[in-house]
XYZ file of C-alpha atoms in Angstrom:
660
model
C 0.000 0.000 0.000
C 1.194 3.489 -0.774
C 1.475 6.193 1.858
C -1.636 8.322 2.401
C 0.170 11.657 2.655
C -1.673 14.203 0.430
C -0.029 14.745 -2.935
C 1.244 17.772 -4.796
C 3.254 16.488 -7.765
C 4.646 13.131 -8.745
C 7.892 11.933 -10.278
C 7.528 8.400 -11.562
C 9.799 6.934 -8.876
C 7.802 8.328 -5.956
C 4.476 7.201 -4.599
C 1.388 9.116 -5.714
C 0.457 10.063 -2.192
C 3.678 11.659 -0.925
C 3.566 15.436 -0.608
C 6.108 16.759 -3.089
C 6.680 19.058 -5.995
C 8.028 17.452 -9.164
C 9.474 20.031 -11.438
C 11.108 19.597 -14.156
C 9.908 4.096 -20.883
C 9.454 0.989 -21.366
C 6.960 -0.295 -23.843
C 7.556 -1.646 -27.306
C 7.949 1.031 -29.946
C 7.035 0.709 -33.577
C 10.680 0.882 -34.555
C 11.764 -2.361 -32.933
C 10.675 -5.543 -31.189
C 12.072 -8.020 -28.736
C 13.449 -10.944 -30.774
C 12.193 -14.456 -30.151
C 15.408 -15.865 -28.748
C 16.327 -18.164 -25.907
C 18.080 -16.179 -23.201
C 20.833 -17.491 -21.014
C 19.427 -17.989 -17.495
C 21.131 -16.172 -14.617
C 24.270 -17.922 -13.495
C 24.023 -19.713 -10.170
C 26.403 -18.139 -7.674
C 29.048 -20.390 -6.195
C 30.300 -17.696 -3.810
C 29.028 -14.517 -2.175
C 29.565 -12.358 -5.260
C 30.493 -12.817 -8.900
C 31.668 -10.543 -11.707
C 30.257 -10.551 -15.224
C 32.423 -8.642 -17.696
C 33.584 -8.318 -21.263
C 36.460 -10.714 -21.872
C 37.908 -8.916 -24.894
C 37.114 -5.616 -26.610
C 38.656 -3.718 -29.492
C 40.364 -0.462 -28.587
C 37.891 2.388 -29.032
C 34.907 0.399 -27.820
C 33.438 0.680 -24.343
C 34.055 -2.256 -21.997
C 31.991 -3.144 -18.949
C 32.073 -5.173 -15.753
C 29.330 -5.854 -13.193
C 29.603 -7.264 -9.682
C 26.544 -9.270 -8.674
C 25.358 -10.296 -5.232
C 24.535 -13.965 -4.792
C 21.931 -13.167 -2.158
C 20.696 -10.056 -0.377
C 21.358 -6.567 -1.798
C 24.879 -5.190 -1.637
C 25.364 -2.440 0.933
C 28.181 -0.730 -0.942
C 30.544 -1.191 -3.879
C 33.924 0.330 -4.702
C 35.750 -0.472 -7.945
C 39.469 0.074 -8.444
C 42.019 -0.711 -11.129
C 44.701 -3.202 -10.148
C 46.861 -3.202 -13.267
C 47.026 -2.506 -16.993
C 46.754 0.659 -19.079
C 45.175 3.414 -16.983
C 41.412 3.813 -17.464
C 38.810 6.069 -15.837
C 36.119 4.573 -13.579
C 33.418 7.247 -13.477
C 30.868 4.981 -11.759
C 33.260 3.450 -9.242
C 30.646 3.193 -6.471
C 27.983 1.397 -8.488
C 27.751 -2.342 -9.243
C 28.560 -1.844 -12.947
C 31.402 0.167 -14.439
C 32.071 1.185 -18.034
C 35.535 2.037 -19.320
C 36.491 3.975 -22.417
C 39.316 2.155 -24.217
C 40.293 4.599 -26.977
C 44.075 4.657 -27.308
C 44.482 1.715 -24.905
C 45.882 -1.769 -25.604
C 46.599 -4.447 -23.006
C 44.911 -6.255 -20.120
C 43.009 -4.209 -17.558
C 42.442 -5.877 -14.206
C 39.567 -4.465 -12.157
C 38.723 -5.194 -8.532
C 35.349 -4.844 -6.828
C 35.325 -4.445 -3.045
C 31.838 -4.779 -1.617
C 30.085 -4.800 1.718
C 27.424 -7.486 1.876
C 23.985 -7.133 3.419
C 25.234 -8.655 6.680
C 28.076 -6.137 6.884
C 30.869 -8.505 5.914
C 33.345 -7.588 3.150
C 33.987 -9.470 -0.080
C 36.034 -8.831 -3.197
C 36.539 -10.189 -6.695
C 38.596 -9.324 -9.777
C 38.088 -9.434 -13.533
C 40.442 -9.102 -16.499
C 39.428 -7.307 -19.699
C 41.722 -7.642 -22.717
C 41.849 -4.575 -24.974
C 42.884 -5.538 -28.504
C 43.924 -3.356 -31.431
C 41.405 -0.843 -32.765
C 39.105 -1.927 -35.623
C 40.486 -1.350 -39.107
C 37.084 -0.409 -40.552
C 33.754 0.976 -39.391
C 32.505 -0.216 -36.028
C 29.856 0.346 -33.370
C 30.077 0.755 -29.611
C 27.398 1.077 -26.938
C 27.322 3.577 -24.085
C 27.167 2.809 -21.304
C 27.316 -0.369 -19.251
C 25.570 0.497 -15.980
C 23.381 -0.787 -13.164
C 19.790 0.051 -12.269
C 17.371 -0.912 -9.553
C 14.299 -3.063 -10.349
C 11.468 -1.164 -12.032
C 13.716 1.568 -13.433
C 13.378 2.949 -16.964
C 16.779 3.240 -18.599
C 18.515 3.658 -21.954
C 21.541 2.634 -24.031
C 22.798 4.547 -27.082
C 24.553 3.023 -30.099
C 27.498 4.994 -31.492
C 28.575 4.024 -35.032
C 32.045 5.148 -36.153
C 32.394 5.241 -39.937
C 35.779 4.799 -41.575
C 35.090 5.404 -45.277
C 34.360 8.807 -46.783
C 30.669 9.059 -47.668
C 29.784 5.875 -45.780
C 26.443 5.999 -43.963
C 24.506 3.844 -41.527
C 21.720 1.876 -43.188
C 20.451 -0.037 -40.165
C 20.991 -0.790 -36.490
C 19.360 -3.861 -34.955
C 19.102 -4.763 -31.276
C 18.800 -8.131 -29.548
C 18.810 -9.223 -25.935
C 21.310 -12.031 -25.508
C 21.341 -12.713 -21.752
C 19.326 -12.211 -18.603
C 15.609 -12.175 -17.748
C 13.669 -10.976 -20.766
C 12.589 -7.322 -20.950
C 10.463 -5.424 -23.458
C 12.730 -3.375 -25.692
C 11.761 -0.039 -27.247
C 13.911 0.774 -30.283
C 11.624 3.321 -31.924
C 14.781 5.347 -32.390
C 17.199 2.828 -33.893
C 20.112 4.545 -32.175
C 18.671 4.145 -28.688
C 17.428 1.169 -26.707
C 15.017 1.910 -23.872
C 13.536 -0.592 -21.452
C 12.274 -0.991 -17.899
C 14.255 -3.278 -15.632
C 12.155 -6.054 -14.183
C 11.725 -7.029 -10.555
C 13.779 -9.893 -9.157
C 11.215 -11.485 -6.865
C 11.622 -14.838 -8.656
C 15.422 -14.678 -8.914
C 17.655 -15.441 -5.894
C 20.499 -13.105 -6.843
C 21.447 -9.995 -8.827
C 21.378 -10.501 -12.582
C 23.149 -9.048 -15.588
C 21.218 -8.256 -18.746
C 23.204 -8.218 -21.961
C 22.138 -6.540 -25.193
C 23.757 -6.536 -28.626
C 23.528 -3.890 -31.343
C 24.578 -4.629 -34.924
C 25.242 -1.857 -37.426
C 25.104 -2.220 -41.202
C 26.635 0.508 -43.370
C 26.095 1.618 -46.945
C 29.290 -0.201 -47.979
C 27.984 -3.503 -46.611
C 30.139 -3.481 -43.481
C 28.645 -4.941 -40.306
C 29.826 -4.832 -36.726
C 28.339 -5.647 -33.330
C 28.896 -4.637 -29.737
C 27.475 -5.837 -26.419
C 26.509 -3.900 -23.314
C 25.900 -5.055 -19.739
C 23.120 -3.636 -17.568
C 22.967 -5.226 -14.135
C 19.843 -5.184 -11.989
C 20.826 -4.151 -8.485
C 18.517 -5.770 -5.942
C 16.979 -3.710 -3.172
C 14.681 -4.375 -0.243
C 10.978 -4.882 -0.849
C 8.787 -1.792 -0.584
C 6.965 -1.658 2.762
C 3.353 -0.831 3.484
C 2.940 2.941 3.111
C 6.154 3.287 1.124
C 7.488 6.710 0.195
C 9.605 5.671 -2.806
C 8.496 2.869 -5.092
C 12.134 2.435 -6.061
C 15.331 4.409 -5.697
C 18.706 4.570 -7.414
C 22.011 3.744 -5.742
C 23.655 6.924 -4.470
C 26.464 7.651 -2.029
C 27.606 10.632 0.057
C 29.891 12.906 -1.924
C 31.725 13.765 1.294
C 32.108 10.513 3.194
C 33.603 12.139 6.278
C 30.854 14.723 6.701
C 28.877 14.861 9.925
C 25.684 13.458 8.383
C 27.124 11.107 5.748
C 25.950 8.043 7.644
C 22.274 9.027 7.653
C 21.812 10.941 4.394
C 20.697 8.041 2.202
C 18.587 6.211 4.774
C 16.751 9.429 5.685
C 16.182 10.834 2.183
C 16.480 8.190 -0.562
C 15.776 4.702 0.745
C 13.138 2.337 -0.584
C 12.491 1.179 2.996
C 11.074 4.554 4.070
C 7.355 4.504 4.859
C 4.620 6.620 6.390
C 1.266 5.142 7.373
C 0.299 7.556 10.129
C 1.834 9.955 12.631
C 2.485 6.994 14.922
C 3.359 4.409 12.279
C 6.312 5.505 10.169
C 10.095 5.319 10.016
C 10.884 8.835 8.810
C 13.993 10.297 10.412
C 13.416 12.847 13.173
C 14.775 16.325 12.622
C 17.347 15.684 15.339
C 18.875 12.951 13.157
C 18.960 15.023 9.958
C 18.135 18.701 10.575
C 17.745 21.467 8.049
C 21.026 22.914 6.819
C 20.203 26.178 8.580
C 20.406 24.376 11.924
C 23.902 23.140 11.162
C 24.928 26.616 10.001
C 23.718 28.263 13.209
C 21.387 31.137 14.013
C 21.739 34.070 11.638
C 24.303 32.318 9.432
C 24.130 30.970 5.902
C 25.222 27.398 5.271
C 28.827 27.193 4.114
C 29.739 25.398 0.914
C 31.521 22.794 3.041
C 28.340 22.181 5.040
C 26.239 22.022 1.884
C 28.549 19.523 0.204
C 28.306 17.383 3.333
C 24.585 16.971 2.539
C 25.051 15.876 -1.098
C 24.259 12.362 -2.355
C 25.366 11.453 -5.887
C 25.230 8.536 -8.290
C 28.558 9.645 -9.828
C 31.255 11.742 -8.181
C 31.523 14.215 -11.067
C 28.013 15.390 -10.174
C 29.209 16.454 -6.747
C 32.289 18.131 -8.208
C 30.232 20.075 -10.761
C 27.691 21.066 -8.106
C 30.463 22.378 -5.865
C 31.964 24.276 -8.810
C 28.560 25.868 -9.368
C 28.229 26.945 -5.733
C 31.772 28.314 -5.586
C 31.750 30.224 -8.864
C 28.151 30.845 -9.943
C 26.508 32.146 -6.761
C 28.170 35.521 -6.101
C 25.145 36.917 -4.250
C 24.846 33.864 -1.988
C 21.210 33.184 -2.909
C 21.631 29.431 -3.053
C 23.495 29.183 0.243
C 20.651 31.090 1.897
C 17.923 29.041 0.214
C 19.640 25.706 0.858
C 19.190 26.381 4.557
C 15.638 25.103 4.060
C 16.619 21.586 2.936
C 18.002 18.459 4.589
C 19.871 17.044 1.595
C 20.612 17.366 -2.115
C 20.279 14.143 -4.123
C 21.742 14.204 -7.650
C 21.313 11.122 -9.807
C 21.697 9.855 -13.344
C 18.171 8.388 -13.216
C 16.396 11.156 -11.271
C 13.777 12.504 -13.686
C 12.061 14.848 -13.228
C 13.730 16.917 -10.536
C 11.575 17.420 -7.459
C 11.321 18.443 -3.815
C 9.419 16.512 -1.181
C 8.511 17.648 2.304
C 8.393 13.959 3.207
C 12.181 14.054 3.545
C 12.961 17.772 3.222
C 15.372 17.082 0.351
C 15.639 18.242 -3.248
C 16.311 15.708 -6.013
C 18.132 16.952 -9.115
C 18.267 15.428 -12.587
C 21.916 14.903 -13.600
C 21.089 16.245 -17.064
C 21.415 19.711 -15.520
C 25.031 19.171 -14.422
C 26.985 17.379 -17.181
C 29.849 19.272 -18.822
C 31.629 16.661 -20.990
C 30.373 13.982 -23.405
C 31.649 11.288 -21.048
C 29.629 12.777 -18.202
C 26.560 12.995 -20.398
C 26.954 9.314 -21.316
C 25.826 8.251 -17.834
C 22.619 10.345 -17.882
C 19.519 8.437 -18.904
C 17.762 9.475 -22.117
C 14.393 8.210 -20.909
C 12.022 11.175 -21.336
C 10.241 12.921 -18.495
C 7.032 10.971 -17.942
C 5.048 14.186 -18.536
C 6.542 14.918 -21.952
C 3.594 13.489 -23.899
C 0.871 15.032 -21.759
C -1.284 17.285 -23.882
C -0.345 15.705 -27.206
C -4.049 15.549 -28.083
C -4.392 19.335 -27.895
C -4.516 21.658 -30.905
C -1.662 23.892 -29.742
C 1.880 23.679 -28.406
C 3.390 25.722 -25.602
C 6.944 26.937 -26.189
C 9.444 28.698 -23.960
C 13.020 29.967 -24.101
C 15.441 32.172 -22.182
C 16.723 35.158 -24.158
C 18.992 38.174 -23.982
C 19.457 40.814 -26.685
C 17.096 38.967 -29.044
C 19.178 35.800 -28.885
C 19.038 32.438 -27.183
C 20.868 32.196 -23.870
C 20.865 28.404 -23.800
C 22.537 26.628 -26.674
C 21.195 23.353 -28.039
C 23.435 20.318 -27.583
C 22.321 17.418 -29.798
C 23.619 14.314 -28.064
C 25.093 12.804 -31.224
C 27.532 15.706 -31.586
C 29.274 14.861 -28.267
C 29.846 18.509 -27.395
C 31.332 19.946 -24.234
C 29.012 22.268 -22.279
C 30.722 25.230 -20.564
C 30.051 26.139 -16.946
C 28.364 29.352 -18.123
C 25.624 27.224 -19.686
C 25.376 24.997 -16.609
C 24.961 28.164 -14.546
C 21.707 28.986 -16.326
C 20.346 25.437 -16.582
C 21.129 24.538 -12.985
C 20.514 28.037 -11.650
C 16.915 28.227 -12.844
C 16.283 24.690 -11.558
C 17.758 25.501 -8.153
C 15.715 28.679 -7.813
C 12.616 26.637 -8.616
C 13.160 23.640 -6.342
C 14.470 25.766 -3.490
C 11.369 27.943 -3.772
C 9.397 24.803 -2.905
C 11.660 24.029 0.051
C 11.399 27.585 1.361
C 7.649 27.576 0.836
C 7.508 24.943 3.581
C 10.448 26.217 5.657
C 11.073 29.881 4.908
C 14.138 31.683 6.315
C 12.114 33.132 9.184
C 10.275 29.912 10.015
C 12.829 27.125 10.474
C 12.502 26.409 14.190
C 11.388 22.775 14.166
C 10.549 20.106 16.731
C 13.613 17.875 16.698
C 11.675 14.859 17.956
C 9.421 14.847 14.885
C 10.288 14.179 11.242
C 10.283 16.992 8.713
C 6.855 16.008 7.417
C 5.141 16.046 10.805
C 6.632 19.500 11.402
C 4.996 20.617 8.146
C 1.518 19.179 8.753
C 0.297 22.033 11.014
C 1.430 24.543 8.394
C -0.401 22.651 5.664
C -3.555 22.234 7.739
C -3.706 25.914 8.681
C -2.920 27.140 5.144
C 0.101 28.943 6.555
C 2.523 28.471 3.663
C 3.636 31.423 1.512
C 1.942 29.734 -1.460
C -1.308 29.763 0.525
C -0.887 33.483 1.208
C -0.277 34.030 -2.509
C -3.410 32.098 -3.450
C -5.477 34.104 -0.960
C -4.171 37.558 -1.886
C -3.761 37.131 -5.644
C -5.620 33.984 -6.743
C -5.489 32.337 -10.131
C -8.949 32.653 -11.635
C -9.020 31.189 -15.159
C -11.112 27.987 -15.166
C -9.871 27.140 -18.654
C -6.194 27.364 -17.646
C -6.824 25.366 -14.488
C -8.279 22.566 -16.586
C -5.440 22.796 -19.109
C -2.970 22.585 -16.242
C -4.506 19.255 -15.283
C -4.059 18.038 -18.856
C -0.571 19.399 -19.547
C 1.052 18.550 -16.226
C -1.041 15.918 -14.463
C -1.982 13.822 -17.481
C -5.748 14.211 -17.270
C -7.577 13.473 -20.567
C -8.776 16.446 -22.601
C -12.442 16.947 -23.401
C -13.414 17.447 -27.075
C -13.962 21.184 -26.590
C -10.499 21.485 -25.031
C -8.923 19.629 -27.928
C -10.401 22.305 -30.186
C -8.794 25.276 -28.409
C -6.529 27.270 -30.709
C -3.223 28.818 -29.713
C -4.841 32.258 -29.813
C -7.665 31.187 -27.501
C -5.294 29.657 -24.966
C -3.126 32.761 -25.073
C -6.178 34.898 -24.331
C -7.125 32.703 -21.356
C -3.572 32.907 -20.038
C -2.986 36.626 -20.571
C -6.224 37.559 -18.801
C -5.062 35.847 -15.590
C -2.105 36.642 -13.298
C 0.225 33.644 -13.679
C 3.619 34.153 -15.294
C 3.764 30.575 -16.622
C 1.126 27.939 -17.273
C 2.977 25.504 -14.995
C 1.357 27.531 -12.218
C -1.849 25.669 -13.084
C -0.377 22.306 -12.072
C -2.638 22.082 -9.030
C -3.646 19.003 -7.066
C -7.235 18.999 -5.905
C -8.102 21.873 -3.601
C -4.485 22.644 -2.679
C -2.991 26.042 -3.314
C -0.697 26.066 -6.321
C 2.833 25.389 -5.095
C 4.088 25.728 -8.674
C 2.635 29.238 -8.944
C 4.999 30.466 -6.232
C 7.958 28.509 -7.623
C 7.537 29.806 -11.178
C 7.210 33.405 -10.009
C 10.385 33.111 -7.964
C 12.310 31.268 -10.677
C 11.580 33.730 -13.468
C 12.133 36.786 -11.297
C 15.470 35.541 -9.990
C 16.722 34.618 -13.468
C 15.763 38.106 -14.666
C 17.106 39.878 -11.569
C 20.398 38.015 -11.150
C 21.243 37.095 -14.756
C 19.441 39.850 -16.705
C 17.719 37.257 -18.887
C 14.081 37.179 -19.987
C 11.650 34.331 -20.541
C 9.643 33.954 -23.752
C 6.311 32.132 -23.530
C 4.123 31.382 -26.530
C 1.388 29.174 -27.921
C 1.650 27.974 -31.523
C 0.004 25.469 -33.819
C 0.374 21.885 -32.599
C 3.865 20.483 -33.075
C 4.261 17.619 -35.550
C 7.332 15.567 -36.363
C 9.487 17.517 -38.762
C 8.374 20.941 -37.552
C 11.019 23.608 -37.076
C 11.061 27.051 -35.493
C 10.022 28.427 -38.899
C 6.924 26.228 -39.241
C 5.485 26.847 -35.777
C 3.315 29.965 -36.013
C 2.659 32.072 -32.929
C -1.001 32.478 -31.963
C -0.051 34.345 -28.801
C 3.285 35.106 -27.186
C 4.990 37.407 -24.754
C 8.527 38.226 -23.637
C 9.136 39.090 -19.991
C 5.666 38.380 -18.636
C 7.198 38.562 -15.165
C 7.024 42.362 -15.617
C 3.262 42.476 -16.254
C 1.325 44.823 -13.913
C -0.860 42.010 -12.589
C 2.144 39.813 -11.867
C 4.436 42.270 -10.051
C 2.573 42.459 -6.711
C 2.522 38.671 -6.607
C 6.319 38.545 -6.928
C 6.714 41.078 -4.127
C 4.685 38.874 -1.799
C 6.804 35.844 -2.691
C 10.066 37.718 -2.099
C 8.907 39.011 1.272
C 8.084 35.453 2.339
C 10.975 33.341 1.022
C 13.784 35.768 0.046
C 13.587 38.685 2.498
C 17.152 39.770 1.697
C 15.965 41.051 -1.701
C 14.373 44.501 -1.799
C 10.840 44.136 -3.256
C 11.384 47.495 -4.972
C 13.594 45.626 -7.441
C 10.392 44.212 -8.919
C 9.378 47.689 -10.093
C 12.507 47.837 -12.264
C 11.456 44.882 -14.405
C 10.860 45.871 -18.046
C 7.332 45.772 -19.388
C 6.383 42.659 -21.368
C 6.755 42.691 -25.153
C 4.014 41.111 -27.245
C 5.067 38.724 -29.979
C 3.876 39.163 -33.543
C 0.865 36.926 -34.035
C 0.970 35.075 -37.340
C 4.774 35.124 -37.459
C 6.924 32.105 -36.740
C 8.530 31.190 -33.434
C 11.891 31.762 -35.126
C 10.945 35.214 -36.408
C 9.706 36.222 -32.972
C 13.168 35.873 -31.532
C 13.107 39.602 -32.264
C 9.461 40.300 -31.409
C 9.752 44.052 -31.939
C 10.182 43.577 -35.665
C 9.618 39.813 -36.176
C 12.606 39.651 -38.489
C 13.342 36.559 -40.507
C 15.245 33.890 -38.608
C 18.358 34.244 -40.734
C 18.797 37.835 -39.610
C 18.729 37.053 -35.892
C 20.527 33.721 -35.676
C 23.204 31.971 -37.711
C 21.515 30.081 -40.518
C 23.206 26.848 -39.492
C 21.579 27.123 -36.076
C 18.003 27.738 -37.082
C 17.599 25.421 -40.042
C 17.421 21.691 -40.579
C 18.360 19.318 -37.776
C 19.562 22.061 -35.451
C 16.247 23.906 -35.683
C 14.299 20.713 -34.962
C 16.425 20.068 -31.898
C 15.962 23.653 -30.725
C 12.189 23.366 -31.039
C 12.223 20.211 -28.915
C 14.295 22.051 -26.327
C 11.834 24.953 -26.377
C 8.924 22.560 -25.900
C 10.702 20.994 -22.926
C 11.216 24.450 -21.455
C 7.445 24.799 -21.134
C 6.144 21.281 -20.643
C 8.651 19.427 -18.503
C 11.442 21.732 -17.475
C 11.145 21.378 -13.716
């Protein structure tokens, strides 16, 4: 049974009934099917653990190794290299590691040191032989990794073509080992599937998949990938998380390292009632403001001591962000209202939950190199298809000087993303999620009962409608019935009625403009609750404008269809800088007074007035809404045409429909 705590928003990995704010698979696709093959059954374990690995790989391909428990779930894993040409182990504290072999030849010996469920240690080694690089075109798969049961995940095929003019004509996928899963290969370059539960299997298992590429010259090549299923305890009655990912403290010697995971990201957590739960009391894991001390902001050292990560680079990039991209100290102040920061390769969407007092961040907001991006799942946000039946599409982008602030990074180009881009992507997300945290525990209201868990400290505030978001809803309520219904469709997945399917972009824009929200995500409202997203979107957009001097574009266009570009989507209504609208400004002032009292509300009066987009002109042309110039005059032609334009449109759709 799931917990009965009232709901706000739901990421797929969290029970429907836990109070949270989610901001920001599986199934067979038409592009591919699971082959009718006989799969190798899981090996029977002859010892406490075993390693499954590639025996031999060609240099340039990715190799993998997985350590499997022969019984109960592993408590912890640490991989190290014993000998051979030096390789990087980016997932060294997960059961499965992938190694890039480009430029390497020789035998790599890896060692896995684990702690078993009973607390006893065990270790095992594996040798992987790296042979000479292929002489012709080849394919490799990224990346070998581990997931918990019930997790949606992905693998990407990377063809490398040797001959000039050679192209890929086909990629086929087969599962060659492990319990059978349903494969989605709608996109031939990507395999997506949901890992199955292991209730009928006595030990961890390794799934193995094979991709075969055929090129225009008739060349074929195959590569295998290992995805291990990492067992975890059964979900209890009243569970908080249906499943979790394996994470570890970024700072192992920090004061709270020993309780971070069990208090904030453990499948064993449950809440049935105020007297029947196992949530950690505040005295075990207090808010960061308590550790910092009265009247002080949390230090970066204290913050990093509350960080859980799936991969260490996520912690390093997060620390870089705090040290170099927070000159005003906003995030250190706001982080005082949380217990922990969980950053994971399979966290999607990002969210905050008052059940634990932690924020959970999608690793897609923190990668900086192609190798870092390789570990981030490509499984889409579960909300990304909500509203597909509607006759319009909502688009959004961040702009400055009539130009995009955020660049588009198609995954197949394997680009590096500079920290200046991460600043914007992660900054807007942090402002949003921390607005939720400070809605429950604002800077002036963080004195909690240490004997109670975070959630039971919040219940009186919820029951008495004492949150800042409640004050916002009372003083400046959202009133559009049409937008409230559309919010249910776009963000909560409710089916659209026929009359709603007929709404045009112009009609929806009129509904939206007549109300006082700055973004339609404000209408993601559960039942009779106040809109928590209304407060978070107001704070996010204001802070991005105030601190970075950027503006948000919002627009409604004709419904997006495959193949559409920024030139083919025609604006029915659009606005730049809606945060500066007269009806919106007093709402921002209230929010600032409640959750960011260090900012002078008079700053709101300095926001520029909104600029209307040119109706009937394209989304591309409206990058300069004052004149609606042609796209080629406001952006490089290579950026706004063809594949790049299609990718940009998808990014702009994500900015509105599943950004938080």
